Short mmCIF file of C-alpha atoms in Angstrom, two decimals:
data_model
loop_
_atom_site.label_atom_id
_atom_site.label_comp_id
_atom_site.label_asym_id
_atom_site.label_seq_id
_atom_site.Cartn_x
_atom_site.Cartn_y
_atom_site.Cartn_z
CA MET A 59 -9.34 -15.04 10.96
CA THR A 60 -7.89 -14.94 7.45
CA ALA A 61 -7.85 -18.75 7.25
CA SER A 62 -11.48 -18.91 8.35
CA LEU A 63 -12.57 -16.58 5.57
CA THR A 64 -11.60 -19.22 3.02
CA GLU A 65 -14.08 -21.66 4.62
CA LEU A 66 -17.35 -19.75 4.39
CA ASP A 67 -20.51 -21.86 4.29
CA ASP A 68 -24.23 -21.09 4.38
CA ASP A 69 -24.52 -21.41 8.16
CA LEU A 70 -21.60 -19.08 8.73
CA VAL A 71 -23.02 -16.49 6.32
CA ARG A 72 -26.42 -16.70 8.05
CA SER A 73 -24.70 -16.03 11.37
CA MET A 74 -23.81 -12.49 10.30
CA ALA A 75 -24.95 -9.88 12.81
CA ILE A 76 -24.73 -6.10 12.86
CA GLY A 77 -21.69 -5.05 14.85
CA ALA A 78 -21.78 -1.29 14.24
CA VAL A 79 -23.97 1.33 12.58
CA PHE A 80 -22.83 4.69 11.15
CA SER A 81 -25.36 7.30 10.05
CA ASP A 82 -23.39 10.52 10.60
CA PHE A 83 -23.66 11.80 7.02
CA GLY A 84 -26.21 13.62 4.93
CA GLY A 85 -28.00 12.17 1.92
CA MET A 86 -27.04 9.04 0.04
CA ILE A 87 -23.65 7.34 -0.06
CA HIS A 88 -22.41 7.42 -3.66
CA SER A 89 -19.61 4.87 -3.29
CA ILE A 90 -17.41 2.98 -0.84
CA ASP A 91 -14.06 1.23 -1.01
CA PHE A 92 -12.07 -1.08 1.26
CA HIS A 93 -8.30 -0.80 1.50
CA ARG A 94 -6.55 -3.87 0.10
CA LYS A 95 -4.27 -4.43 3.10
CA ASP A 96 -5.45 -2.34 6.06
CA ASP A 97 -8.79 -2.55 7.91
CA LEU A 98 -10.05 0.71 6.45
CA LEU A 99 -13.17 1.84 4.63
CA VAL A 100 -13.68 5.11 2.76
CA THR A 101 -17.03 6.57 1.65
CA ALA A 102 -18.15 9.43 -0.60
CA SER A 103 -21.55 10.92 0.29
CA GLU A 104 -24.20 13.20 -1.16
CA ASP A 105 -23.30 15.86 1.44
CA ASP A 106 -19.93 16.28 -0.38
CA SER A 107 -18.03 14.49 2.39
CA VAL A 108 -15.33 11.84 2.37
CA ARG A 109 -15.21 9.68 5.50
CA LEU A 110 -12.50 7.28 6.61
CA TYR A 111 -13.40 4.42 8.96
CA ASP A 112 -11.40 1.91 11.00
CA ILE A 113 -13.53 -1.19 10.42
CA ALA A 114 -11.62 -3.41 12.88
CA ASN A 115 -12.60 -1.10 15.74
CA ALA A 116 -15.79 0.33 14.18
CA LYS A 117 -14.54 3.89 14.47
CA LEU A 118 -14.81 7.01 12.31
CA LEU A 119 -11.27 8.31 11.84
CA LYS A 120 -11.66 11.38 9.64
CA SER A 121 -14.22 13.46 7.77
CA THR A 122 -13.40 15.98 5.06
CA TYR A 123 -15.74 18.17 2.99
CA HIS A 124 -15.37 19.12 -0.67
CA LYS A 125 -18.03 21.70 -1.48
CA LYS A 126 -16.33 23.10 -4.59
CA HIS A 127 -16.03 19.85 -6.56
CA GLY A 128 -18.34 17.52 -4.64
CA THR A 129 -17.75 13.78 -4.16
CA ASP A 130 -18.95 10.88 -6.29
CA ARG A 131 -16.86 7.77 -7.06
CA ILE A 132 -13.99 7.01 -4.68
CA CYS A 133 -11.21 4.46 -4.28
CA PHE A 134 -8.10 4.00 -2.16
CA THR A 135 -4.60 4.33 -3.54
CA HIS A 136 -1.99 2.00 -2.05
CA HIS A 137 -1.41 4.45 0.80
CA PRO A 138 -4.00 4.05 3.57
CA SER A 139 -4.63 7.79 3.91
CA SER A 140 -4.76 8.72 0.21
CA VAL A 141 -7.76 8.33 -2.11
CA ILE A 142 -8.89 9.20 -5.62
CA CYS A 143 -12.24 10.95 -5.79
CA SER A 144 -14.30 12.03 -8.78
CA SER A 145 -16.08 15.38 -8.98
CA LYS A 146 -19.77 16.21 -9.25
CA TYR A 147 -19.48 19.95 -9.88
CA THR A 148 -17.48 22.38 -12.07
CA LEU A 149 -16.68 19.70 -14.65
CA GLU A 150 -17.47 21.94 -17.61
CA SER A 151 -15.69 25.01 -16.24
CA THR A 152 -12.54 23.43 -14.76
CA GLY A 153 -12.32 19.96 -16.31
CA GLU A 154 -11.06 18.73 -12.93
CA SER A 155 -12.91 15.43 -13.07
CA LEU A 156 -10.64 13.54 -10.65
CA ARG A 157 -8.66 14.48 -7.56
CA TYR A 158 -5.88 12.74 -5.65
CA LEU A 159 -6.62 13.53 -2.00
CA SER A 160 -4.66 13.18 1.23
CA MET A 161 -6.96 12.33 4.14
CA TYR A 162 -4.09 12.90 6.56
CA ASP A 163 -3.91 16.67 6.10
CA ASN A 164 -6.97 17.32 3.89
CA ARG A 165 -4.97 18.38 0.82
CA CYS A 166 -5.50 17.86 -2.86
CA LEU A 167 -2.23 16.38 -4.11
CA ARG A 168 -3.12 16.43 -7.80
CA TYR A 169 -5.93 17.23 -10.25
CA PHE A 170 -6.61 15.06 -13.27
CA LYS A 171 -8.32 16.77 -16.22
CA GLY A 172 -9.85 15.12 -19.27
CA HIS A 173 -13.35 13.77 -18.76
CA LYS A 174 -16.12 16.09 -19.93
CA GLN A 175 -18.91 14.35 -18.05
CA ARG A 176 -19.40 12.53 -14.75
CA VAL A 177 -17.09 9.64 -13.86
CA VAL A 178 -19.14 6.51 -13.14
CA SER A 179 -16.40 3.90 -12.67
CA LEU A 180 -13.04 4.10 -10.91
CA CYS A 181 -10.40 1.44 -10.23
CA MET A 182 -6.85 1.44 -8.85
CA SER A 183 -4.23 -0.99 -10.16
CA PRO A 184 -3.23 -3.51 -7.47
CA ILE A 185 0.43 -3.49 -8.50
CA ASN A 186 1.47 0.07 -9.39
CA ASP A 187 0.39 3.73 -9.47
CA SER A 188 -1.90 3.35 -12.48
CA PHE A 189 -5.66 3.78 -12.21
CA MET A 190 -8.60 3.86 -14.62
CA SER A 191 -11.77 5.92 -14.88
CA GLY A 192 -14.88 5.40 -16.98
CA SER A 193 -17.15 8.34 -17.78
CA LEU A 194 -20.53 9.20 -19.24
CA ASP A 195 -18.55 10.92 -22.01
CA HIS A 196 -18.15 7.36 -23.39
CA SER A 197 -14.45 7.10 -22.64
CA VAL A 198 -12.10 5.18 -20.37
CA ARG A 199 -8.93 6.95 -19.34
CA ILE A 200 -5.76 5.43 -17.91
CA TRP A 201 -3.82 7.59 -15.45
CA ASP A 202 -0.68 7.57 -13.30
CA LEU A 203 -0.80 9.09 -9.81
CA ARG A 204 2.61 10.67 -10.35
CA VAL A 205 1.66 12.83 -13.37
CA ASN A 206 -1.29 15.04 -14.30
CA ALA A 207 -1.56 13.99 -17.93
CA CYS A 208 -3.76 11.14 -19.08
CA GLN A 209 -1.63 8.13 -20.12
CA GLY A 210 -4.15 6.54 -22.47
CA ILE A 211 -7.74 6.78 -23.65
CA LEU A 212 -10.29 4.31 -25.01
CA HIS A 213 -13.38 5.58 -26.84
CA LEU A 214 -16.35 3.30 -26.29
CA ARG A 215 -20.07 2.89 -26.79
CA GLY A 216 -22.31 3.97 -23.93
CA ARG A 217 -21.65 4.03 -20.20
CA PRO A 218 -18.44 2.08 -19.36
CA ALA A 219 -17.42 0.14 -16.25
CA VAL A 220 -13.79 -0.80 -15.56
CA ALA A 221 -11.91 -3.27 -13.34
CA TYR A 222 -8.42 -4.69 -12.91
CA ASP A 223 -7.92 -8.34 -12.10
CA GLN A 224 -6.23 -9.09 -8.77
CA GLN A 225 -2.79 -9.46 -10.37
CA GLY A 226 -3.06 -6.16 -12.25
CA LEU A 227 -2.10 -7.84 -15.54
CA VAL A 228 -5.53 -7.68 -17.17
CA PHE A 229 -8.31 -5.12 -17.07
CA ALA A 230 -11.90 -5.43 -18.21
CA VAL A 231 -14.12 -2.79 -19.80
CA ALA A 232 -17.86 -3.45 -19.90
CA MET A 233 -20.34 -1.38 -21.90
CA GLU A 234 -23.98 -1.36 -22.99
CA GLY A 235 -25.19 -4.21 -25.10
CA GLY A 236 -23.51 -6.79 -22.89
CA ALA A 237 -20.02 -6.41 -24.37
CA ILE A 238 -16.97 -7.02 -22.16
CA LYS A 239 -13.51 -6.38 -23.56
CA LEU A 240 -10.34 -7.74 -21.92
CA PHE A 241 -7.05 -5.86 -22.28
CA ASP A 242 -3.45 -6.62 -21.36
CA SER A 243 -2.64 -3.72 -19.03
CA ARG A 244 0.92 -3.60 -20.38
CA SER A 245 -0.16 -3.26 -24.03
CA TYR A 246 -3.75 -1.99 -24.02
CA ASP A 247 -2.95 0.24 -27.00
CA LYS A 248 -2.99 -2.90 -29.17
CA GLY A 249 -6.68 -3.38 -28.46
CA PRO A 250 -8.56 -6.08 -26.56
CA PHE A 251 -7.23 -9.63 -26.66
CA ASP A 252 -10.73 -11.03 -26.05
CA THR A 253 -14.36 -9.86 -26.20
CA PHE A 254 -17.40 -11.45 -24.56
CA LEU A 255 -21.05 -10.81 -25.31
CA VAL A 256 -23.45 -11.33 -22.42
CA GLY A 257 -26.62 -12.19 -24.29
CA GLY A 258 -30.14 -11.39 -23.11
CA ASP A 259 -29.50 -8.06 -21.40
CA THR A 260 -28.81 -4.97 -23.50
CA ALA A 261 -29.04 -2.48 -20.61
CA GLU A 262 -26.21 -0.18 -19.63
CA VAL A 263 -23.73 -1.56 -17.12
CA CYS A 264 -23.31 -0.31 -13.56
CA ASP A 265 -20.23 -2.18 -12.40
CA ILE A 266 -17.82 -5.02 -13.12
CA LYS A 267 -15.48 -6.87 -10.76
CA PHE A 268 -13.08 -9.82 -10.76
CA SER A 269 -13.07 -12.48 -8.05
CA ASN A 270 -9.91 -12.79 -5.96
CA ASP A 271 -8.82 -15.93 -7.81
CA GLY A 272 -9.39 -14.26 -11.20
CA LYS A 273 -11.66 -17.05 -12.41
CA SER A 274 -14.97 -15.18 -12.29
CA MET A 275 -16.37 -11.75 -13.11
CA LEU A 276 -19.39 -9.99 -11.67
CA LEU A 277 -21.46 -7.72 -13.94
CA THR A 278 -24.37 -5.53 -12.80
CA THR A 279 -26.71 -3.64 -15.14
CA THR A 280 -29.20 -0.79 -14.92
CA ASN A 281 -31.97 -3.40 -15.33
CA ASN A 282 -31.13 -4.53 -11.76
CA ASN A 283 -29.59 -7.75 -13.01
CA ILE A 284 -26.39 -9.32 -11.70
CA TYR A 285 -24.41 -11.91 -13.65
CA VAL A 286 -21.55 -14.15 -12.55
CA LEU A 287 -19.38 -14.94 -15.58
CA ASP A 288 -16.48 -17.23 -16.32
CA ALA A 289 -13.52 -14.86 -16.67
CA TYR A 290 -11.81 -17.02 -19.29
CA GLY A 291 -14.64 -17.77 -21.67
CA GLY A 292 -17.36 -15.30 -20.72
CA GLU A 293 -20.06 -17.92 -20.15
CA LYS A 294 -22.79 -17.11 -17.64
CA ARG A 295 -22.44 -19.16 -14.48
CA CYS A 296 -25.58 -17.73 -12.88
CA GLY A 297 -27.73 -14.61 -12.71
CA PHE A 298 -29.72 -12.79 -10.03
CA SER A 299 -32.27 -9.97 -10.04
CA LEU A 300 -32.88 -7.26 -7.46
CA GLU A 301 -35.97 -5.18 -6.79
CA PRO A 302 -36.19 -2.09 -9.04
CA SER A 303 -34.46 0.99 -7.63
CA PRO A 304 -34.95 3.81 -10.18
CA GLY A 305 -32.10 6.31 -10.32
CA THR A 306 -29.90 4.25 -7.99
CA PRO A 307 -27.23 2.06 -9.61
CA ILE A 308 -26.84 -1.30 -7.91
CA GLU A 309 -23.48 -2.66 -6.88
CA ALA A 310 -22.37 -6.17 -6.01
CA THR A 311 -19.20 -7.92 -4.91
CA PHE A 312 -17.73 -11.35 -4.28
CA THR A 313 -16.84 -12.65 -0.84
CA PRO A 314 -13.05 -13.15 -0.53
CA ASP A 315 -13.37 -16.87 -1.26
CA GLY A 316 -15.52 -16.25 -4.35
CA LYS A 317 -18.28 -18.60 -3.15
CA TYR A 318 -20.90 -15.95 -2.42
CA MET A 319 -22.17 -12.77 -4.00
CA VAL A 320 -23.28 -9.75 -1.93
CA ALA A 321 -25.44 -6.96 -3.37
CA GLY A 322 -27.28 -3.89 -2.16
CA SER A 323 -29.97 -1.88 -3.92
CA GLY A 324 -31.76 1.43 -3.64
CA SER A 325 -34.78 -0.35 -2.16
CA GLY A 326 -32.81 -0.71 1.08
CA THR A 327 -32.08 -4.43 0.95
CA MET A 328 -28.75 -6.25 1.17
CA GLN A 329 -28.76 -9.83 -0.08
CA VAL A 330 -26.26 -12.68 -0.18
CA TRP A 331 -26.47 -15.54 -2.67
CA SER A 332 -24.55 -18.79 -2.94
CA ILE A 333 -22.98 -18.91 -6.39
CA GLU A 334 -22.82 -22.72 -6.28
CA THR A 335 -26.48 -23.37 -5.37
CA LYS A 336 -27.85 -20.07 -6.76
CA ASN A 337 -29.95 -19.71 -3.59
CA GLU A 338 -30.39 -16.63 -1.42
CA VAL A 339 -28.63 -17.28 1.89
CA PHE A 340 -29.06 -14.01 3.78
CA SER A 341 -30.90 -10.70 3.48
CA ILE A 342 -31.43 -7.63 5.64
CA PHE A 343 -33.23 -4.32 5.26
CA TYR A 344 -31.30 -1.11 5.83
CA TYR A 345 -31.74 2.50 4.82
CA ASN A 346 -29.19 5.26 4.37
CA MET A 347 -26.61 4.00 6.82
CA ILE A 348 -23.36 2.05 6.92
CA LEU A 349 -23.63 -1.36 8.58
CA LEU A 350 -20.58 -3.35 9.65
CA PHE A 351 -21.32 -7.08 9.96
CA PHE A 352 -19.51 -9.64 12.01
CA LEU A 353 -19.72 -13.43 11.89
CA LYS A 354 -20.89 -14.75 15.24
CA LYS A 355 -18.67 -17.85 15.12
CA PHE A 356 -15.46 -15.82 15.14
#
C-alpha cells in the first residue's frame, strides 16, 4: 500500500469512498493529527475531549475529558499514546498553556507555562523531543518535552503559524502580511536565514506545512486562501480559494506524494486539488463528523 501511495492520479483520488464515520463528540473539532509511524489519529473537540482512533480498523480506542483546561490544538509526540494539547481555559490564572498528556492512563505528564493567550499553532519535531507553539500573544516558543522551561522564544508580528520540515533541520514561521521566515532549528537564535513575502494577501495566517519531500510549503490565511509555495525561493506555484467560513480557520495538507492538496472549511466541504493542473479533482460535503476515506482500487 505504501508503494501505491506514491502513484496517486486523478482517477484514483476520485475513487475515494467513505469507509467509516465518527460523530461521537460534542461541538466542533478544533484540531486533528496523524501519528507519523502508526495508523493513529487524535482529535481535540469543543466538548473538551481528546479522542484516539485506530484508522486502520476504523475504531475509537480512547476518550479522555479535560474540563479544567479544555482542549484546542493537539499533536502527537513520538510515542503513540502521548500527545501535546493546548488549553482553552485558565490561561490567565495558571499560565498552563500547554500540557503533555498520556492517553494510556489519562495523566498529565508535564505542564508548560509561558504563553499569555491562546495557542493557535503547534508542531512536534520529527527527529527529537523539541516542539514549537505559536500564540495570539504574538510569540513562538520552542520547548523540550523533558523539561518544563521554555527553551527559546521569538517575538513576532500578529498571529503566527509554525512548522518543521520533514527532516527537522529547518522550521518555518509565517505571520500576517504574507511574511515567512525560515530558521535553522539548530541555531534559530541567530535569526532567520531566509525570508519570503507572499504578495497579494495581507491577511493573518491560519497554518503552514511542508510537503514530505521538503520542496513545497502550504500556507492558508484567514481570507480563505490557500497557497502552494516553492520552499527554496518562496515563489507561488498556485493558489486556491474556499467558500467563506467566518470564525472557522481553514486547514489544508499535502497528500504524501505532494501531488495533491486537501482542504476542509467551516462551510462543510472537503476539496482536493491537483497541484500540477490546478484543477479540483474531488469534493464532498460533510458536517461535524470525522470521515475516514479509502481508495476503492486498493
